[in-house]
Amino acid sequence: MITLHNKTFEVFIPETEISAIVHSMANQVNNSEIKNPLFIAVLNGSFLFAADIMRKINIPNCEISFIKLSSYLGTETKGEVNELIGLGKNIRNRNIVILEDIIDTGITLEKIILLLEKEEVADIKVATLLFKPEAYQKEIEIDFIGKSIPNDFVVGYGLDYDEIGRNLPHIYKLKE
Ligand code: IMP
Ligand code: MG
């Protein structure tokens, strides 16, 4: 058990299981025959997942890039506006594979997909290490799911609780 910001967490997915899940996801992606994929890892949460899965991807000519979704207040009529930070180069006609640490409500994923579609990409696939089916509100199909989990708060392996806990090698859940 560990304590973060005065809350107690217990091990939920040990490092060895994470490694097996990531390996299995890499096999699925490798077998999907995506041509010249551009993997796009969503920071900060997916930094360890991206680093680990990429070492097991053997698709020729694959590339990786890192983005962050940020929001700012636009003009009065537009309200909150989202933008993708880090999407430097032209991604027109690319086959994208989004790498996410966790998909909860799906709101973040939907925003990212809308912004990528504006760039006129050829195809978008989604790979997420963790998925909370009970919380998911969207219709977007998720192509590669590492593990579906209950609607509990988890930390570790990139996932944070108020910015701490990302360095933990296991995934922990809040202890009831
Ligand atoms: P969404 O609800 O699918 O839009 O998820 C938004 C973001 O919330 C994710 O990308 C994560 O950064 C974060 N998040 C969702 N569930 C958890 C969790 O259990 N632990 C840590 N972060 C989470
Ligand atoms: Mg977060």
Coordinates of C-alpha atoms and ligand atoms in Angstrom, one line a residue:
M1 CA 0.0 0.0 0.0
I2 CA 1.1 3.6 -0.6
T3 CA -0.1 7.0 0.3
L4 CA -0.5 9.9 -2.1
H5 CA -1.9 13.3 -1.0
N6 CA -3.2 11.6 2.1
K7 CA -5.1 8.9 0.3
T8 CA -4.3 5.2 0.5
F9 CA -3.8 3.1 -2.6
E10 CA -3.3 -0.6 -3.1
V11 CA -1.7 -2.5 -5.9
F12 CA -4.3 -3.3 -8.6
I13 CA -2.3 -4.3 -11.7
P14 CA 1.3 -5.4 -10.9
E15 CA 4.2 -4.5 -13.2
T16 CA 4.4 -8.0 -14.5
E17 CA 0.8 -8.0 -15.6
I18 CA 1.2 -4.5 -17.2
S19 CA 4.1 -5.9 -19.2
A20 CA 2.1 -8.9 -20.4
I21 CA -0.8 -6.6 -21.4
V22 CA 1.5 -4.2 -23.3
H23 CA 3.1 -7.1 -25.1
S24 CA -0.2 -8.6 -26.1
M25 CA -1.4 -5.1 -27.4
A26 CA 1.8 -4.8 -29.4
N27 CA 1.2 -8.2 -31.0
Q28 CA -2.4 -7.1 -32.0
V29 CA -1.1 -3.8 -33.5
N30 CA 1.7 -5.6 -35.3
N31 CA -0.9 -8.1 -36.8
S32 CA -3.3 -5.3 -37.9
E33 CA -1.2 -4.5 -40.9
I34 CA -1.4 -0.7 -40.6
K35 CA 0.7 0.9 -43.3
N36 CA 3.4 3.4 -42.2
P37 CA 1.6 4.2 -39.0
L38 CA 2.1 7.4 -37.1
F39 CA 1.7 6.7 -33.4
I40 CA 0.5 9.7 -31.5
A41 CA 1.0 9.4 -27.7
V42 CA -1.1 11.7 -25.6
L43 CA 1.0 13.3 -22.8
N44 CA 1.5 13.2 -19.9
G45 CA -0.2 10.0 -18.9
S46 CA 0.8 7.8 -21.8
F47 CA 4.6 8.4 -21.6
L48 CA 5.5 5.0 -20.1
F49 CA 2.9 3.0 -22.0
A50 CA 4.1 4.6 -25.3
A51 CA 7.8 3.9 -24.5
D52 CA 7.0 0.3 -23.6
I53 CA 4.7 -0.6 -26.5
M54 CA 6.9 1.1 -29.1
R55 CA 9.8 -1.2 -28.2
K56 CA 7.6 -4.1 -29.3
I57 CA 6.2 -2.6 -32.5
N58 CA 7.8 -4.1 -35.6
I59 CA 5.8 -2.5 -38.3
P60 CA 8.2 -1.1 -41.0
N61 CA 8.5 2.7 -41.2
C62 CA 6.5 3.5 -38.1
E63 CA 6.8 6.9 -36.5
I64 CA 5.9 8.3 -33.1
S65 CA 4.9 11.8 -32.1
F66 CA 3.7 13.3 -28.8
I67 CA 0.8 15.6 -28.3
K68 CA -1.0 17.3 -25.4
L69 CA -4.6 18.5 -25.5
S70 CA -4.9 22.0 -24.1
S71 CA -7.9 24.3 -23.7
Y72 CA -8.0 28.0 -23.7
L73 CA -10.8 30.6 -23.7
G74 CA -11.5 31.6 -27.2
T75 CA -13.5 34.6 -28.5
E76 CA -16.8 35.2 -26.7
T77 CA -18.8 33.2 -29.2
K78 CA -16.5 30.2 -29.2
G79 CA -16.1 29.7 -25.4
E80 CA -13.6 27.0 -24.5
V81 CA -11.4 26.0 -27.4
N82 CA -9.2 22.9 -27.5
E83 CA -6.0 22.6 -29.4
L84 CA -3.4 20.0 -29.9
I85 CA 0.1 21.0 -28.8
G86 CA 3.0 19.3 -30.4
L87 CA 1.4 18.4 -33.7
G88 CA 4.2 20.1 -35.6
K89 CA 4.3 18.6 -39.0
N90 CA 1.8 17.8 -41.8
I91 CA -0.1 14.6 -40.9
R92 CA -2.4 14.7 -44.0
N93 CA -3.2 11.2 -45.3
R94 CA -1.4 9.5 -42.4
N95 CA -2.6 6.3 -40.7
I96 CA -2.8 7.4 -37.1
V97 CA -2.7 5.2 -34.0
I98 CA -3.6 7.2 -30.8
L99 CA -1.8 5.9 -27.7
E100 CA -3.8 6.6 -24.5
D101 CA -3.2 5.6 -20.9
I102 CA -6.8 5.5 -20.0
I103 CA -10.2 6.2 -21.5
D104 CA -12.8 7.2 -19.0
T105 CA -15.8 9.2 -20.2
G106 CA -14.2 9.4 -23.7
I107 CA -14.6 13.2 -23.8
T108 CA -10.8 13.7 -24.2
L109 CA -10.6 11.1 -26.9
E110 CA -13.5 12.7 -28.8
K111 CA -11.8 16.1 -28.7
I112 CA -8.5 14.7 -30.0
I113 CA -10.2 12.8 -32.8
L114 CA -12.1 15.9 -33.9
L115 CA -8.8 17.9 -34.0
L116 CA -7.0 15.1 -35.9
E117 CA -9.8 14.8 -38.5
K118 CA -9.3 18.5 -39.3
E119 CA -5.8 17.6 -40.4
E120 CA -7.3 15.3 -43.0
V121 CA -5.6 12.2 -41.8
A122 CA -6.4 8.9 -43.7
D123 CA -7.3 6.8 -40.8
I124 CA -7.4 6.9 -37.0
K125 CA -7.1 3.9 -34.7
V126 CA -7.2 4.0 -30.9
A127 CA -5.1 2.0 -28.5
T128 CA -5.6 2.5 -24.8
L129 CA -4.0 0.6 -21.9
L130 CA -7.0 1.0 -19.7
F131 CA -10.7 1.4 -20.4
K132 CA -13.6 2.1 -18.0
P133 CA -16.6 0.8 -19.9
E134 CA -19.1 1.9 -17.1
A135 CA -17.9 5.5 -17.5
Y136 CA -17.7 5.6 -21.3
Q137 CA -20.2 8.0 -22.9
K138 CA -19.2 8.0 -26.5
E139 CA -19.8 5.8 -29.6
I140 CA -16.2 5.9 -30.9
E141 CA -14.9 2.4 -31.4
I142 CA -11.7 1.6 -29.5
D143 CA -9.6 -0.6 -31.6
F144 CA -7.1 -1.9 -29.0
I145 CA -7.9 -2.2 -25.3
G146 CA -5.3 -3.5 -22.8
K147 CA -7.6 -4.0 -19.9
S148 CA -11.2 -3.0 -19.1
I149 CA -11.4 -1.9 -15.4
P150 CA -14.2 -1.0 -13.0
N151 CA -15.0 2.7 -12.4
D152 CA -12.3 3.1 -9.8
F153 CA -9.6 5.8 -9.6
V154 CA -6.2 4.4 -10.5
V155 CA -2.6 5.8 -10.4
G156 CA 0.8 4.7 -11.4
Y157 CA 2.6 3.8 -14.7
G158 CA 2.1 7.3 -16.0
L159 CA -1.3 7.9 -14.4
D160 CA -1.4 10.6 -11.8
Y161 CA -3.4 11.7 -8.8
D162 CA -3.0 15.5 -8.9
E163 CA 0.3 15.2 -10.7
I164 CA 1.9 12.6 -8.4
G165 CA 2.3 8.9 -8.7
R166 CA 3.2 8.8 -12.4
N167 CA 6.6 7.2 -11.6
L168 CA 5.1 4.1 -9.9
P169 CA 5.9 0.9 -11.7
H170 CA 2.6 -0.8 -10.7
I171 CA -1.0 0.5 -11.2
Y172 CA -2.7 1.1 -7.9
K173 CA -6.3 1.8 -7.1
L174 CA -7.9 3.8 -4.3
K175 CA -8.4 1.7 -1.3
E176 CA -12.0 1.8 0.0
Ligands
IMP1 P1 -11.9 11.1 -20.2 O1 -12.9 11.1 -19.1 O2 -12.0 9.8 -21.0 O3 -11.9 12.3 -21.0 O4 -10.5 11.0 -19.4 C1 -9.8 12.2 -19.2 C2 -8.5 12.0 -18.5 O5 -8.7 11.8 -17.2 C3 -7.6 10.8 -18.9 O6 -6.8 11.0 -20.1 C4 -6.7 10.7 -17.7 O7 -5.7 11.6 -17.8 C5 -7.7 11.1 -16.6 N1 -8.2 9.9 -15.9 C6 -9.4 9.3 -16.1 N2 -9.5 8.3 -15.2 C7 -8.4 8.3 -14.4 C8 -7.9 7.5 -13.3 O8 -8.6 6.6 -12.8 N3 -6.7 7.9 -12.8 C9 -6.0 8.9 -13.3 N4 -6.3 9.7 -14.3 C10 -7.6 9.4 -14.9
MG2 MG -4.4 13.1 -15.8

